[in-house]
Structures are given as structure tokens and as C-alpha cells.
Amino acid sequence: MGTIKLKNIRTYSYHGCLVEEGKIGSDYAINLEIKTDLRKSCLSDNLKDTVDYVLLNTIVVEEMDVRSHLLEHVGHRIITRIFKEIPSVSRIFLGVSKLNPPIGGDVEAVTIEMEEYRN
């Protein structure tokens, strides 16, 4: 087994329960870690034998473009889509952070973290 990590994917998205968040938007940072078998690609040096991190990034960015009220909801969509589109992924650890959240305090970020295993 092996791990592929995408660290600090940055998006400007429109998630949140407040009406203003859907209009104004906010900065987000997403961290994604997947487990997969890297033995074949270690020997073949061929992209078709591994998980393409360009595809992982594309999935994250596209799902972040779809408005959700809760970070948990968008996180679940990202995880579901990765499992659906990439059968070789066995585990996903995902963190979605809203930077400078509008919560009436000096808070750098609010983050949800989710971990799921393929059934």
C-alpha cells in the first residue's frame, strides 16, 4: 500500500448557512490523503498504474464549486465521487477548511476532517 497526499488545495467557494456566504464566498483550503496500492506503478513508471493526482485535484475543485450549507456535505460529496471514479482507492482522509470564517471572532480557519474506507 501507499499514500498520495494533496496538501493545501486552495479554492474560492460559496459554502455556508448565511445568505451572504452564498453571494460573497470565501477562501478554502483542502487536504486530501488517499491510500492505494503503489507497487505496480513503482515498477512500471506508468501513470495508468497509479492514481492520477490531477484527477484527484479536479474532483476536489469541481465539488467545491457546488454550493453546500455545511462543509460536511461538500466533504461527503468529494469522498463519494473519489470512491466512485477511482476503484483502486481504499481509504480517504479529507480535511476541508474555511479560512477566516464569519463567526464573530479572530479565527484563522474552521476545519472538518473525515475518514472513510471503501466497503
Coordinates of N, CA and C in Angstrom, one line a residue:
M1 N 0.8 -1.2 0.0 CA 0.0 0.0 0.0 C 0.9 1.2 0.0
G2 N 0.3 2.3 -0.4 CA 1.0 3.6 -0.4 C 0.0 4.7 -0.2
T3 N 0.5 5.9 0.0 CA -0.3 7.1 0.3 C 0.0 8.2 -0.8
I4 N -1.0 8.8 -1.2 CA -0.9 10.0 -2.1 C -1.5 11.2 -1.3
K5 N -0.8 12.3 -1.2 CA -1.4 13.4 -0.5 C -1.4 14.7 -1.4
L6 N -2.5 15.4 -1.4 CA -2.6 16.7 -2.0 C -2.8 17.7 -0.8
K7 N -1.8 18.5 -0.6 CA -1.8 19.4 0.5 C -2.2 20.9 0.1
N8 N -3.1 21.4 0.9 CA -3.5 22.8 0.8 C -4.0 23.2 -0.6
I9 N -4.9 22.4 -1.2 CA -5.6 22.8 -2.4 C -6.5 24.0 -2.1
R10 N -6.3 25.1 -2.8 CA -7.0 26.3 -2.5 C -8.1 26.6 -3.5
T11 N -9.2 27.0 -2.9 CA -10.4 27.3 -3.8 C -11.0 28.6 -3.2
Y12 N -11.8 29.2 -4.1 CA -12.7 30.3 -3.6 C -14.1 29.8 -3.9
S13 N -14.8 29.5 -2.8 CA -16.1 28.8 -2.9 C -17.2 29.5 -2.1
Y14 N -18.4 29.0 -2.2 CA -19.6 29.7 -1.7 C -20.4 28.9 -0.7
H15 N -19.7 28.2 0.2 CA -20.4 27.4 1.2 C -20.7 28.2 2.4
G16 N -21.8 27.7 3.1 CA -22.1 28.3 4.4 C -23.6 28.5 4.5
C17 N -24.1 28.6 5.8 CA -25.5 28.7 6.0 C -26.0 30.1 5.9
L18 N -25.2 31.1 5.9 CA -25.6 32.5 5.8 C -25.8 32.9 4.3
V19 N -26.8 33.6 4.0 CA -27.1 34.1 2.7 C -25.9 34.8 2.1
E20 N -25.3 35.6 2.9 CA -24.1 36.4 2.4 C -23.0 35.5 1.9
E21 N -22.8 34.3 2.6 CA -21.7 33.4 2.2 C -22.0 32.9 0.8
G22 N -23.2 32.7 0.4 CA -23.5 32.2 -0.9 C -23.3 33.3 -2.0
K23 N -23.3 34.6 -1.6 CA -23.1 35.7 -2.5 C -21.6 36.1 -2.6
I24 N -21.0 36.2 -1.4 CA -19.7 36.8 -1.3 C -18.6 35.7 -1.5
G25 N -18.8 34.6 -0.9 CA -17.8 33.5 -1.0 C -16.7 33.7 0.0
S26 N -15.8 32.7 0.0 CA -14.7 32.7 1.0 C -13.6 31.8 0.4
D27 N -12.4 32.0 1.1 CA -11.3 31.1 0.7 C -11.3 29.8 1.5
Y28 N -10.9 28.8 0.8 CA -10.9 27.4 1.4 C -9.6 26.8 1.2
A29 N -9.2 25.8 2.1 CA -8.0 25.0 1.9 C -8.5 23.6 2.1
I30 N -8.1 22.7 1.2 CA -8.5 21.3 1.3 C -7.2 20.4 1.3
N31 N -7.2 19.5 2.3 CA -6.1 18.5 2.3 C -6.7 17.1 2.1
L32 N -6.1 16.4 1.2 CA -6.6 15.1 0.8 C -5.5 14.1 0.9
E33 N -5.8 12.9 1.5 CA -4.9 11.8 1.6 C -5.6 10.5 1.2
I34 N -5.0 9.8 0.2 CA -5.7 8.6 -0.2 C -4.7 7.4 0.0
K35 N -5.2 6.2 0.3 CA -4.4 5.0 0.3 C -4.8 4.2 -0.9
T36 N -3.7 3.7 -1.5 CA -3.8 2.8 -2.7 C -2.6 1.9 -2.9
D37 N -2.7 1.0 -3.7 CA -1.5 0.1 -4.0 C -0.6 0.7 -5.0
L38 N 0.6 1.1 -4.6 CA 1.6 1.7 -5.5 C 2.6 0.8 -6.0
R39 N 2.5 -0.5 -5.7 CA 3.6 -1.4 -6.1 C 3.7 -1.5 -7.6
K40 N 2.6 -1.6 -8.3 CA 2.7 -1.8 -9.8 C 3.3 -0.5 -10.4
S41 N 2.9 0.7 -10.0 CA 3.4 1.9 -10.6 C 4.9 2.1 -10.2
C42 N 5.3 1.6 -9.1 CA 6.7 1.7 -8.7 C 7.6 1.0 -9.7
L43 N 7.1 -0.1 -10.3 CA 7.9 -0.8 -11.2 C 7.7 -0.4 -12.7
S44 N 6.5 0.0 -13.0 CA 6.2 0.3 -14.4 C 6.5 1.7 -14.8
D45 N 6.5 2.6 -13.8 CA 6.7 4.0 -14.1 C 5.7 4.6 -15.1
N46 N 4.4 4.0 -15.0 CA 3.4 4.4 -15.9 C 2.2 5.0 -15.2
L47 N 1.7 6.1 -15.6 CA 0.6 6.8 -15.0 C -0.7 5.9 -14.9
K48 N -0.9 5.1 -15.8 CA -2.1 4.2 -15.8 C -2.1 3.2 -14.6
D49 N -1.0 3.0 -14.0 CA -0.8 2.0 -12.9 C -0.9 2.7 -11.6
T50 N -1.3 3.9 -11.5 CA -1.4 4.6 -10.2 C -2.7 5.5 -10.2
V51 N -2.9 6.2 -9.1 CA -3.9 7.2 -9.0 C -3.4 8.5 -9.5
D52 N -4.0 9.1 -10.5 CA -3.6 10.4 -11.1 C -4.0 11.5 -10.1
Y53 N -3.0 12.2 -9.6 CA -3.3 13.3 -8.6 C -4.0 14.5 -9.4
V54 N -3.8 14.6 -10.7 CA -4.5 15.6 -11.4 C -6.0 15.4 -11.3
L55 N -6.4 14.1 -11.5 CA -7.9 13.7 -11.3 C -8.4 14.0 -9.9
L56 N -7.6 13.7 -8.9 CA -8.0 13.9 -7.5 C -8.2 15.4 -7.3
N57 N -7.3 16.3 -7.8 CA -7.5 17.7 -7.7 C -8.7 18.2 -8.4
T58 N -8.9 17.7 -9.6 CA -10.1 18.1 -10.4 C -11.4 17.8 -9.7
I59 N -11.5 16.6 -9.1 CA -12.7 16.2 -8.3 C -12.9 17.2 -7.2
V60 N -11.8 17.5 -6.4 CA -12.0 18.4 -5.3 C -12.5 19.8 -5.8
V61 N -11.8 20.3 -6.8 CA -12.2 21.6 -7.3 C -13.6 21.7 -7.8
E62 N -14.0 20.7 -8.6 CA -15.3 20.6 -9.1 C -16.4 20.5 -8.0
E63 N -16.2 19.7 -7.0 CA -17.1 19.6 -5.9 C -17.2 20.8 -5.0
M64 N -16.0 21.5 -4.9 CA -16.0 22.7 -4.1 C -16.8 23.8 -4.8
D65 N -17.0 23.7 -6.2 CA -17.7 24.7 -6.9 C -19.2 24.6 -6.7
V66 N -19.7 23.4 -6.1 CA -21.1 23.2 -5.9 C -21.5 23.7 -4.5
R67 N -22.3 24.6 -4.4 CA -22.6 25.2 -3.1 C -23.3 24.2 -2.1
S68 N -22.8 24.2 -0.9 CA -23.4 23.5 0.2 C -23.5 24.4 1.4
H69 N -24.4 24.1 2.3 CA -24.5 24.8 3.6 C -23.4 24.4 4.5
L70 N -23.1 23.1 4.5 CA -22.2 22.6 5.5 C -20.9 22.0 4.8
L71 N -19.8 22.2 5.5 CA -18.5 21.6 5.0 C -18.6 20.1 5.0
E72 N -19.4 19.5 5.9 CA -19.5 18.1 6.0 C -20.2 17.6 4.7
H73 N -21.1 18.3 4.1 CA -21.8 17.9 2.9 C -20.9 17.9 1.7
V74 N -20.1 19.0 1.5 CA -19.2 19.0 0.4 C -18.1 18.0 0.6
G75 N -17.7 17.7 1.8 CA -16.7 16.7 2.1 C -17.2 15.3 1.7
H76 N -18.4 15.0 2.1 CA -19.0 13.8 1.7 C -19.1 13.6 0.2
R77 N -19.5 14.6 -0.5 CA -19.5 14.6 -2.0 C -18.2 14.2 -2.6
I78 N -17.1 14.9 -2.1 CA -15.8 14.6 -2.6 C -15.4 13.2 -2.4
I79 N -15.6 12.7 -1.2 CA -15.3 11.3 -0.8 C -16.0 10.3 -1.7
T80 N -17.4 10.5 -1.8 CA -18.2 9.6 -2.6 C -17.7 9.6 -4.1
R81 N -17.4 10.7 -4.6 CA -17.0 10.8 -6.0 C -15.7 10.1 -6.2
I82 N -14.7 10.3 -5.3 CA -13.4 9.6 -5.5 C -13.6 8.1 -5.4
F83 N -14.4 7.6 -4.5 CA -14.6 6.1 -4.4 C -15.3 5.7 -5.7
K84 N -16.2 6.4 -6.2 CA -16.9 6.0 -7.5 C -16.0 6.0 -8.7
E85 N -15.2 7.0 -8.8 CA -14.4 7.2 -10.1 C -13.0 6.5 -10.0
I86 N -12.5 6.2 -8.8 CA -11.2 5.6 -8.7 C -11.3 4.3 -7.9
P87 N -11.5 3.2 -8.5 CA -11.7 1.9 -7.8 C -10.5 1.5 -6.9
S88 N -9.3 1.9 -7.3 CA -8.2 1.4 -6.5 C -7.9 2.2 -5.2
V89 N -8.7 3.2 -4.9 CA -8.6 3.9 -3.6 C -9.3 3.1 -2.6
S90 N -8.5 2.8 -1.5 CA -9.1 2.0 -0.4 C -9.5 2.8 0.8
R91 N -8.8 4.0 1.0 CA -9.1 4.8 2.2 C -8.9 6.3 1.8
I92 N -9.7 7.2 2.3 CA -9.6 8.6 2.1 C -9.7 9.3 3.4
F93 N -8.7 10.2 3.6 CA -8.8 11.2 4.7 C -8.8 12.6 4.1
L94 N -9.8 13.3 4.5 CA -10.1 14.6 3.9 C -10.3 15.7 5.0
G95 N -9.7 16.8 4.8 CA -9.9 18.0 5.6 C -10.3 19.2 4.7
V96 N -11.4 19.8 5.1 CA -11.9 21.0 4.4 C -11.9 22.1 5.4
S97 N -11.2 23.2 5.1 CA -11.1 24.4 5.9 C -11.6 25.6 5.3
K98 N -12.5 26.3 6.0 CA -12.9 27.6 5.6 C -12.0 28.6 6.3
L99 N -11.3 29.4 5.5 CA -10.3 30.4 6.1 C -11.1 31.7 6.5
N100 N -10.7 32.2 7.6 CA -11.3 33.5 8.1 C -12.8 33.4 8.1
P101 N -13.4 32.4 8.8 CA -14.8 32.2 8.8 C -15.5 33.4 9.5
P102 N -16.8 33.7 9.1 CA -17.5 34.8 9.7 C -18.2 34.3 11.0
I103 N -17.4 34.1 12.1 CA -18.0 33.6 13.3 C -17.9 34.6 14.5
G104 N -17.6 35.9 14.1 CA -17.6 36.9 15.2 C -16.4 36.8 16.1
G105 N -15.3 36.3 15.6 CA -14.0 36.2 16.4 C -12.8 36.1 15.5
D106 N -11.7 36.2 16.0 CA -10.4 36.1 15.3 C -10.0 34.7 15.2
V107 N -10.5 34.0 14.2 CA -10.2 32.6 13.9 C -9.6 32.4 12.6
E108 N -8.5 31.7 12.5 CA -7.8 31.5 11.2 C -8.6 30.6 10.3
A109 N -9.2 29.6 10.8 CA -9.9 28.6 10.0 C -10.8 27.7 10.8
V110 N -11.8 27.2 10.2 CA -12.7 26.2 10.7 C -12.5 25.0 9.8
T111 N -12.2 23.8 10.4 CA -11.9 22.6 9.6 C -12.8 21.5 10.0
I112 N -13.3 20.7 9.0 CA -13.9 19.4 9.3 C -12.9 18.4 8.7
E113 N -12.8 17.3 9.4 CA -12.0 16.2 8.9 C -12.8 14.9 8.8
M114 N -12.7 14.2 7.7 CA -13.5 12.9 7.5 C -12.5 11.8 7.1
E115 N -12.8 10.6 7.5 CA -12.0 9.5 7.1 C -13.0 8.4 6.7
E116 N -12.8 7.8 5.5 CA -13.7 6.8 5.1 C -12.9 5.7 4.4
Y117 N -13.4 4.4 4.6 CA -12.8 3.3 4.0 C -13.7 2.7 3.0
R118 N -13.2 2.2 1.9 CA -14.1 1.5 0.9 C -14.7 0.3 1.5
N119 N -16.0 0.1 1.3 CA -16.7 -1.0 1.8 C -16.4 -2.3 1.0

